[in-house]
PDB file of C-alpha atoms and ligand atoms in Angstrom:
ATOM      1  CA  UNK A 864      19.372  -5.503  21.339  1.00 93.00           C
ATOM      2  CA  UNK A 865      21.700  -4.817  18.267  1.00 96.00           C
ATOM      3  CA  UNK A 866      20.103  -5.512  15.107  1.00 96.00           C
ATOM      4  CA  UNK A 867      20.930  -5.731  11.765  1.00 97.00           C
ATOM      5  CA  UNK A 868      18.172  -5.944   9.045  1.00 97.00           C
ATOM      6  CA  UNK A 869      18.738  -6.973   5.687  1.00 96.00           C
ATOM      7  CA  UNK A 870      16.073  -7.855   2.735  1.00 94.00           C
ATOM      8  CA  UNK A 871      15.701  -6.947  -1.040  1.00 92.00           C
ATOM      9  CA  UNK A 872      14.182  -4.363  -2.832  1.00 89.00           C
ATOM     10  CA  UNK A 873      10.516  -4.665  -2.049  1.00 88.00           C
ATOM     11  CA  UNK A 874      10.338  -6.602   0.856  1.00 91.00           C
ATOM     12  CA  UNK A 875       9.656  -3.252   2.910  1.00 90.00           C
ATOM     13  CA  UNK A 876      12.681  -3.151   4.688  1.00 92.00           C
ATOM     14  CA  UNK A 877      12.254   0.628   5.107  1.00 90.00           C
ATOM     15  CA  UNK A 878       8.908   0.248   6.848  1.00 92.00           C
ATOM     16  CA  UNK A 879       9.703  -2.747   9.041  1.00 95.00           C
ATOM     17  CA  UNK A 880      13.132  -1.283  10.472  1.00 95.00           C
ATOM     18  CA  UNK A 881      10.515   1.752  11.492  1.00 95.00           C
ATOM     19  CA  UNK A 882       8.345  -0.501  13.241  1.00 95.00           C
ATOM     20  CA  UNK A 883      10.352  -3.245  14.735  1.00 95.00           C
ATOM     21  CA  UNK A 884      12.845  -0.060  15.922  1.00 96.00           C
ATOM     22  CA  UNK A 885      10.363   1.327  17.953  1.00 95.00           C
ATOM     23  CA  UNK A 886       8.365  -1.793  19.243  1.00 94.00           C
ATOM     24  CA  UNK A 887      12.265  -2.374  20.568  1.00 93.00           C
ATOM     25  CA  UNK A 888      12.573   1.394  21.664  1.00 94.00           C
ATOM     26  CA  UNK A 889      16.016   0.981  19.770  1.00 96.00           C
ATOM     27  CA  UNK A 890      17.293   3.500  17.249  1.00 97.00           C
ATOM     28  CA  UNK A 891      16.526   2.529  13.763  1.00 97.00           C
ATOM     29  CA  UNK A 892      19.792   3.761  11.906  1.00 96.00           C
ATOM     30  CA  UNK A 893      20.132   3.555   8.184  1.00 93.00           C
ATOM     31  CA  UNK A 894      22.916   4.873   5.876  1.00 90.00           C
ATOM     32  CA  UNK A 895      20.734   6.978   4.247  1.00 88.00           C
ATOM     33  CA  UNK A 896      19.221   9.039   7.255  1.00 91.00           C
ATOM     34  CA  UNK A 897      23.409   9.318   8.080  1.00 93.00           C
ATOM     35  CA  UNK A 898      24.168  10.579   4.691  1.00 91.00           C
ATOM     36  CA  UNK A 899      22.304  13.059   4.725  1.00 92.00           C
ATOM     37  CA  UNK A 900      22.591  13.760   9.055  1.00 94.00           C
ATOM     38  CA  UNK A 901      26.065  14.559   7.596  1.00 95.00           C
ATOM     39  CA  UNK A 902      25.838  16.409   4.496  1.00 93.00           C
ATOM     40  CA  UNK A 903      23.109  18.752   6.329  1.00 94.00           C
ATOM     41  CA  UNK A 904      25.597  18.771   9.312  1.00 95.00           C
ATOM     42  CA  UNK A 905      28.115  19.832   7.243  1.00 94.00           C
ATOM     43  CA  UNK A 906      30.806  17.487   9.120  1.00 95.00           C
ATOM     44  CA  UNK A 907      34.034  17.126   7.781  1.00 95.00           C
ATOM     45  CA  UNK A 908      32.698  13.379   6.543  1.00 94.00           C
ATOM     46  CA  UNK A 909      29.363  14.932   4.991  1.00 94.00           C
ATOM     47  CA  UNK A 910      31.559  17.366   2.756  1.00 95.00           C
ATOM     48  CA  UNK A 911      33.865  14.302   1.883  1.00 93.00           C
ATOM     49  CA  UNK A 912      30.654  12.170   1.025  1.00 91.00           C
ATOM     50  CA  UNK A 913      28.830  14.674  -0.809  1.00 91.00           C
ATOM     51  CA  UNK A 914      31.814  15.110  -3.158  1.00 92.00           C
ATOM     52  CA  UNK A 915      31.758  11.468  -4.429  1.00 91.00           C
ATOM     53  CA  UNK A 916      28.103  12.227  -4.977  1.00 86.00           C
ATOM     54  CA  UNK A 917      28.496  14.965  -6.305  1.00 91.00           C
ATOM     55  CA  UNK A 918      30.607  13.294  -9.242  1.00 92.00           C
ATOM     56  CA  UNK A 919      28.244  10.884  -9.614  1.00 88.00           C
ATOM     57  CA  UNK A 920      30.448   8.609  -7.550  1.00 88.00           C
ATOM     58  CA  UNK A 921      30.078   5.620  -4.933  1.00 85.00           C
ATOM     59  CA  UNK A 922      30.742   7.074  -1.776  1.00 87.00           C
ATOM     60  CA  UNK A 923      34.352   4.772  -0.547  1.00 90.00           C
ATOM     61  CA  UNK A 924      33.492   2.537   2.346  1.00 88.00           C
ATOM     62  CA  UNK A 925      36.355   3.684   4.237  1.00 90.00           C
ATOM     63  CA  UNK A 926      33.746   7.151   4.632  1.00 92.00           C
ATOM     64  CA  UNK A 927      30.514   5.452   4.963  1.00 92.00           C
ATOM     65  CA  UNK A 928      32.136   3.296   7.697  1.00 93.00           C
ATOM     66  CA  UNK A 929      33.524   6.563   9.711  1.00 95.00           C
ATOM     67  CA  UNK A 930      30.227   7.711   9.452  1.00 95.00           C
ATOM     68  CA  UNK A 931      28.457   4.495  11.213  1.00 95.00           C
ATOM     69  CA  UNK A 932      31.326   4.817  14.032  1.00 95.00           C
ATOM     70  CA  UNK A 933      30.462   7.682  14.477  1.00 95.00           C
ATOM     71  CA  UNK A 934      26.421   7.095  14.729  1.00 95.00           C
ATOM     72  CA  UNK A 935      27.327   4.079  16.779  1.00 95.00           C
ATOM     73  CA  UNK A 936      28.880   6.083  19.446  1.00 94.00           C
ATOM     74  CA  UNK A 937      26.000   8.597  19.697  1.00 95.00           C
ATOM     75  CA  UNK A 938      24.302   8.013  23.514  1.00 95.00           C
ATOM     76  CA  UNK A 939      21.161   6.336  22.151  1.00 95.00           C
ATOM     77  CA  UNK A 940      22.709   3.565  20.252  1.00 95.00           C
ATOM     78  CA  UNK A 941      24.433   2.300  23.844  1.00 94.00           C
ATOM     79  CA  UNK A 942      21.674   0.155  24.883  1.00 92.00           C
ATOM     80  CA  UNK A 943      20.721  -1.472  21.232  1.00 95.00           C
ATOM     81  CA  UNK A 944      20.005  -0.138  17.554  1.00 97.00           C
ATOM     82  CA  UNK A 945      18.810  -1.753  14.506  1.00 97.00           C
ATOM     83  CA  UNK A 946      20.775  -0.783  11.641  1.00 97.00           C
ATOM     84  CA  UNK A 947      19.212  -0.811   8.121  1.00 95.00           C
ATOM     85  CA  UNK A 948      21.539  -0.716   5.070  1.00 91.00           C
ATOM     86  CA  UNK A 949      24.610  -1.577   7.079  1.00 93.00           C
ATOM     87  CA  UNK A 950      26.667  -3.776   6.163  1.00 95.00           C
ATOM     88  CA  UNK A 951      26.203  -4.035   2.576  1.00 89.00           C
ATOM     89  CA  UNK A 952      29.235  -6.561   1.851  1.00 90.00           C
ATOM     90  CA  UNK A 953      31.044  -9.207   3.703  1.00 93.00           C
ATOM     91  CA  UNK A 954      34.135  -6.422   4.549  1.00 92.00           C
ATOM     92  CA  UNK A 955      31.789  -4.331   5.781  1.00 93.00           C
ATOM     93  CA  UNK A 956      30.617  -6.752   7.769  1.00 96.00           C
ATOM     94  CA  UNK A 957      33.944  -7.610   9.218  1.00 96.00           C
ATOM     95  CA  UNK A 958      34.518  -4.345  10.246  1.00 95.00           C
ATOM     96  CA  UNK A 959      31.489  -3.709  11.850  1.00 96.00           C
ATOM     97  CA  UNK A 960      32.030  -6.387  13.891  1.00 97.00           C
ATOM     98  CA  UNK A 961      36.002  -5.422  14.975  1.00 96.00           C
ATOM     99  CA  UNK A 962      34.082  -2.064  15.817  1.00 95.00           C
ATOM    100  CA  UNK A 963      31.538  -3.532  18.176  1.00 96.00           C
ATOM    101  CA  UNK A 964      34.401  -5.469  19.662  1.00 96.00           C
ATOM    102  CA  UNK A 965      36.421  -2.270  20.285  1.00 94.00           C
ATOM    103  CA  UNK A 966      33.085  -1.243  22.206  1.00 91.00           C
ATOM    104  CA  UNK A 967      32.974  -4.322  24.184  1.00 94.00           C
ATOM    105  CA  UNK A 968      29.913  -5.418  22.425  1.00 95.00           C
ATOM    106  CA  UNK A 969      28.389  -7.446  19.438  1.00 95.00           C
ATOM    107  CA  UNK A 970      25.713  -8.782  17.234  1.00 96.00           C
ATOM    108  CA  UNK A 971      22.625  -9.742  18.557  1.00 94.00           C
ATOM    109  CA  UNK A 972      20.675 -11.124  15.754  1.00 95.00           C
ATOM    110  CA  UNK A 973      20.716 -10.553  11.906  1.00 97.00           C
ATOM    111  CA  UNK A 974      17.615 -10.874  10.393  1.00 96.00           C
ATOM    112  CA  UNK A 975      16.508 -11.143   6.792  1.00 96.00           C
ATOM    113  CA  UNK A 976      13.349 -10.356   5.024  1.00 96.00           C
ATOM    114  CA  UNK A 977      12.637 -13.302   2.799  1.00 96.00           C
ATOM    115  CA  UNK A 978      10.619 -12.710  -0.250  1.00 95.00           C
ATOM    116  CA  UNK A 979      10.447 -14.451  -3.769  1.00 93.00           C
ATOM    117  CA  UNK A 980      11.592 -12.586  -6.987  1.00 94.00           C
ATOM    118  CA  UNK A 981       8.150 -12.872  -8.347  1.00 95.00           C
ATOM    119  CA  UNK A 982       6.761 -11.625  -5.479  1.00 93.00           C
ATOM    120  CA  UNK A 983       8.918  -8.140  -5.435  1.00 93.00           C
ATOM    121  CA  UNK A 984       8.021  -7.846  -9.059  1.00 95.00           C
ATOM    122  CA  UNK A 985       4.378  -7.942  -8.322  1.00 93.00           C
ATOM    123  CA  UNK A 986       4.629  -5.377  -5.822  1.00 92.00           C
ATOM    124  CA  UNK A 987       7.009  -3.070  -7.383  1.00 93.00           C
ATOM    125  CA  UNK A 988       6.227  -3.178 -11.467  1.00 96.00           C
ATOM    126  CA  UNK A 989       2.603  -2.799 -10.208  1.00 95.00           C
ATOM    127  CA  UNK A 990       3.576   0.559  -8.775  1.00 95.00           C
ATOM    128  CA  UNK A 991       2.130   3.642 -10.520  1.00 97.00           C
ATOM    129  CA  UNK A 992       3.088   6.932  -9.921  1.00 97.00           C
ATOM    130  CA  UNK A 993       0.928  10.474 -10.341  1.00 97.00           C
ATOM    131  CA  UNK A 994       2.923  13.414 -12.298  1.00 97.00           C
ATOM    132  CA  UNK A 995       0.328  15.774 -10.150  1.00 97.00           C
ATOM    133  CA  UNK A 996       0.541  14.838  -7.167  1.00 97.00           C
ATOM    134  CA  UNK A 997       3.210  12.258  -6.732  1.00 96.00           C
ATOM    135  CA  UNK A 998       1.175  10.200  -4.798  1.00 96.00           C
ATOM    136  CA  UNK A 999       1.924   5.709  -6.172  1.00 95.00           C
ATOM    137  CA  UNK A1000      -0.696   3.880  -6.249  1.00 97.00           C
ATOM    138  CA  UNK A1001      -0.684   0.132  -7.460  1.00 95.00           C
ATOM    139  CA  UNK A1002      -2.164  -1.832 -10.267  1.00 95.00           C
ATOM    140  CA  UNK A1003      -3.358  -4.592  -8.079  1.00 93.00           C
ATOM    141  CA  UNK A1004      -3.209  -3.509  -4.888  1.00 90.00           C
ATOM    142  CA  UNK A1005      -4.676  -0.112  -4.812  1.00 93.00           C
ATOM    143  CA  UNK A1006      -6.261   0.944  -7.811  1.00 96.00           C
ATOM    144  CA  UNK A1007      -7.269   4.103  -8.499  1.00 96.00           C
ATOM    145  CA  UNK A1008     -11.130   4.188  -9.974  1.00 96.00           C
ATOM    146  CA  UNK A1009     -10.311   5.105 -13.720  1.00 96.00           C
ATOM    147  CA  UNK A1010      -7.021   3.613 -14.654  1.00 94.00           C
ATOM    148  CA  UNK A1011      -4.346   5.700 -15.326  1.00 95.00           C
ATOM    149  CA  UNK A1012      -5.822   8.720 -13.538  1.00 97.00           C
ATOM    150  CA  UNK A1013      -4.733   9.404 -10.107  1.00 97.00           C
ATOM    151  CA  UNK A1014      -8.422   9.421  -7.407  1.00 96.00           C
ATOM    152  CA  UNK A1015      -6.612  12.181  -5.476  1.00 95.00           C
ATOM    153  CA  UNK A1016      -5.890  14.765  -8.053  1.00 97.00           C
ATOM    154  CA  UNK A1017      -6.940  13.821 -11.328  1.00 97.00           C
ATOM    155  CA  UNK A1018      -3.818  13.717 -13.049  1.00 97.00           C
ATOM    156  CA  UNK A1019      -1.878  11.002 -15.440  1.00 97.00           C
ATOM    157  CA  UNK A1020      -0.197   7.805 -13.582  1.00 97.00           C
ATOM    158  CA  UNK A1021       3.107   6.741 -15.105  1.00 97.00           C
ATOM    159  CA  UNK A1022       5.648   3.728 -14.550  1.00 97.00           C
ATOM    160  CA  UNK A1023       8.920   5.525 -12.958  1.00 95.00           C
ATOM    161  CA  UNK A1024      11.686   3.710 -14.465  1.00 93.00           C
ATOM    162  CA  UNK A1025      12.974   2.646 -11.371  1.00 90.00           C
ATOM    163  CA  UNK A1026       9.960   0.253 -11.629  1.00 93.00           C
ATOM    164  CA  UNK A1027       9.894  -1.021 -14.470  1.00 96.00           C
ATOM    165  CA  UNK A1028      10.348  -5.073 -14.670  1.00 96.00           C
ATOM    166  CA  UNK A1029      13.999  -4.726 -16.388  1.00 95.00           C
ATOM    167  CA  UNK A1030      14.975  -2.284 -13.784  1.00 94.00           C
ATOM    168  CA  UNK A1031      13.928  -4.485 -10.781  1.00 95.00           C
ATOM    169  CA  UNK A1032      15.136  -7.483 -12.093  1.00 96.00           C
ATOM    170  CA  UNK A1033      18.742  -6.090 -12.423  1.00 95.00           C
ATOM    171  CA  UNK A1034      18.879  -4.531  -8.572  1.00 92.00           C
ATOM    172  CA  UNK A1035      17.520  -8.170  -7.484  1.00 94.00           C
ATOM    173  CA  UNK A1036      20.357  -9.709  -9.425  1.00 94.00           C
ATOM    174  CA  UNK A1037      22.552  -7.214  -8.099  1.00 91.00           C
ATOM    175  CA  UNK A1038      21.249  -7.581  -4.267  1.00 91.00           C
ATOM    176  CA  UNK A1039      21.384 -11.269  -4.792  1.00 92.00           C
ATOM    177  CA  UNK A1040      25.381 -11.053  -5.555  1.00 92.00           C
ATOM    178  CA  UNK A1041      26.348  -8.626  -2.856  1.00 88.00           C
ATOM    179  CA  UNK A1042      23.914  -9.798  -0.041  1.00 90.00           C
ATOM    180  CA  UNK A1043      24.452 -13.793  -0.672  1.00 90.00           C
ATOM    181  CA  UNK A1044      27.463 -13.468   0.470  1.00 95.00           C
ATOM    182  CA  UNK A1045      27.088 -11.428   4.057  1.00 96.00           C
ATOM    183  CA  UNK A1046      24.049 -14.059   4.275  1.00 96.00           C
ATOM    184  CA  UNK A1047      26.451 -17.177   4.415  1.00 96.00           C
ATOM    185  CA  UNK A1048      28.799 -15.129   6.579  1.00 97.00           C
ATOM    186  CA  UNK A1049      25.809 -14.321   9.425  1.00 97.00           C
ATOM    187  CA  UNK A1050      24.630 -17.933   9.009  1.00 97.00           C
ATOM    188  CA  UNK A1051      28.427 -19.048   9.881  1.00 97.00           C
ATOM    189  CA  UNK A1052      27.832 -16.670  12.657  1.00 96.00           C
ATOM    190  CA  UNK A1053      24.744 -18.347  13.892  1.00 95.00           C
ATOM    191  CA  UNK A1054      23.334 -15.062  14.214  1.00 95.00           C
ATOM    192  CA  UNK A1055      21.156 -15.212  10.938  1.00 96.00           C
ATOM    193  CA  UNK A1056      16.950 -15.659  10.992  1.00 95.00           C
ATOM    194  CA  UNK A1057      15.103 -15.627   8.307  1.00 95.00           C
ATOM    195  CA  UNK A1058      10.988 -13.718   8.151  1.00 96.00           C
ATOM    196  CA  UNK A1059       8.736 -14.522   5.434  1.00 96.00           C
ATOM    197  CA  UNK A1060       7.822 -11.062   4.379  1.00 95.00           C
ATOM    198  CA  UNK A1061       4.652 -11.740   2.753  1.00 92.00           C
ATOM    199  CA  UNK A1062       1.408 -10.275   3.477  1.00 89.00           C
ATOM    200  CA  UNK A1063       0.561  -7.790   5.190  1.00 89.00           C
ATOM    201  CA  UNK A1064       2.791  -5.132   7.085  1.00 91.00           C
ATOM    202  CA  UNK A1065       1.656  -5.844  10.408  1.00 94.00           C
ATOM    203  CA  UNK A1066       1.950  -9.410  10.062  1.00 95.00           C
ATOM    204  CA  UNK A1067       5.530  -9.547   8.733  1.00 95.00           C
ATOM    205  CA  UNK A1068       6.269  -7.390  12.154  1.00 96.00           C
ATOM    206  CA  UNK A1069       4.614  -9.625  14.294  1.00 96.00           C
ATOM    207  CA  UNK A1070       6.664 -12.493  12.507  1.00 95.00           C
ATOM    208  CA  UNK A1071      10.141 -10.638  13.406  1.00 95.00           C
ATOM    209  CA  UNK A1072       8.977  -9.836  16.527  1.00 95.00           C
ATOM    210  CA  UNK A1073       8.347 -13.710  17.431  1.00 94.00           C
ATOM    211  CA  UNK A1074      11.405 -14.464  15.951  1.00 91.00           C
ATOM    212  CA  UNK A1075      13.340 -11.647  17.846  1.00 89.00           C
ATOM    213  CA  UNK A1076      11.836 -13.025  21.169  1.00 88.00           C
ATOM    214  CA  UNK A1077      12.625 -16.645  20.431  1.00 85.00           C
ATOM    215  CA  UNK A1078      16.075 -15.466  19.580  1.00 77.00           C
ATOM    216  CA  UNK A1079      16.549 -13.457  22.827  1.00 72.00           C
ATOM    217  CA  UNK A1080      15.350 -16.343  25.224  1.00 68.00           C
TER     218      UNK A1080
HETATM  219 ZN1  LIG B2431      -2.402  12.974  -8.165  1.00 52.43          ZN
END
C-alpha cells in the first residue's frame, strides 16, 4: 500500500506513521530521516542540502524531491511505503504523482490526522521540558509530583519556545495555509480520509487502521 500521511503539529503524526508503518510492514519514510540519510551519507544531494541549511536556508524543492526519488526507488519501498512529510504543497504533490506514474504506480490512500486547534494547544503549550535531563513532561497529562521540578532528576522544568501558545498558533496558521490546499487537491483525487486523532495513541491507530482496511476493500 502507498501511503501518504498528513496532520498538524500535535496530532502525533511522528508516532502514528511509526505504528501504522509497521502494522503495514511498509517503510515509514519521512523527509527528515532522508535529510539526514543524506547529509550522513555524504551524497552529492546531502552536501547540496546541507548548504541551504547551513545558511540558514529552505532547502529548494527541486533537492528535497531528488532526494524522495531517490528513497522511492530503494528495494523496500517496491511493494508500499507510507511517506510522512511528503508532499508538503500542492506542486509537490503533482510531482510526486508524475513520479509514481513513471514507476507504473500510484496513490493508494492519503490520510489526514484531524485534530482541533484547541486541542493541539492543550497538548503542546502543556508541554514542559527538564534543563537536567531533557526529559517533557506535561501540565495536564503527566505531571511531575512538585511542579516545576522534573520526578526523574530533580531539576527545573521550562516552556521551550517552540511551545509556547504564540509559537503554536503561528505553525497551525502556517500548516493550515500550505496543507489546505494539498487537502482539496487529495479530496479531488478521491484518495483523501480523514482520522479523528483524539485520545489515546493506540486508539487513533486502530482508527487508521479501520479506515485503511475499508479503503483497501
Ligand atoms: Zn530531569
Amino acid at each position: 500500500m502507498r501511503v501518504v500521511l498528513v496532520g498538524p503539529p500535535g496530532a502525533g503524526k511522528g508516532t502514528q506513521a511509526q505504528f501504522i508503518a509497521s502494522r503495514l510492514s511498509i517503510p515509514k519514510i519521512s523527509t527528515g530521516d532522508i535529510f539526514r540519510a543524506n547529509v550522513s551519507g555524504g551524497t552529492e544531494l546531502g552536501k547540496l542540502a546541507k548548504g541551504y541549511m547551513d545558511r540558514g536556508d529552505l532547502v529548494p524543492d527541486e533537492v528535497t524531491v531528488a532526494m524522495v526519488r531517490d528513497r522511492l526507488s530503494e528495494d523496500d519501498a517496491q511493494e508500499g511505503f507510507l511517506l510522512d512529510g511528503f508532499p508538503r504543497n500542492v506542486p509537490q504533490a503533482e510531482i510526486l504523482k508524475k513520479m509514481l506514474a513513471e514507476f507504473g504506480t500510484g496513490l493508494d490512500l492519503v490520510l489526514e490526522l484531524v485534530v482541533d486547534d484547541e486541542e493541539v494547544v492543550r497538548r503542546l503549550a502543556g508541554r514542559r521540558t527538564c534543563r537536567s535531563c531533557g526529559k517533557v513532561w506535561h501540565v495536564d497529562f503527566d505531571p511531575p509530583a512538585v511542579p516545576g521540578v522534573c520526578d526523574a532528576c530533580k531539576g527545573e522544568l521550562f516552556q521551550r519556545d517552540d511551545d509556547r501558545e504564540e509559537t503554536i498558533r503561528h505553525r497551525l496558521e502556517v500548516y493550515q495555509e500550505q496543507t489546505s490546499p494539498l487537502i482539496s487537491f487529495y479530496a479531488d483525487e478521491g484518495i483523501l480520509v480523514g482520522v479523528d486523532a483524539t485520545g489515546p495513541v493506540e486508539e487513533v491507530t486502530q482508527r487508521a487502521m479501520s479506515a485503511l482496511r475499508r479503503f483497501a476493500d
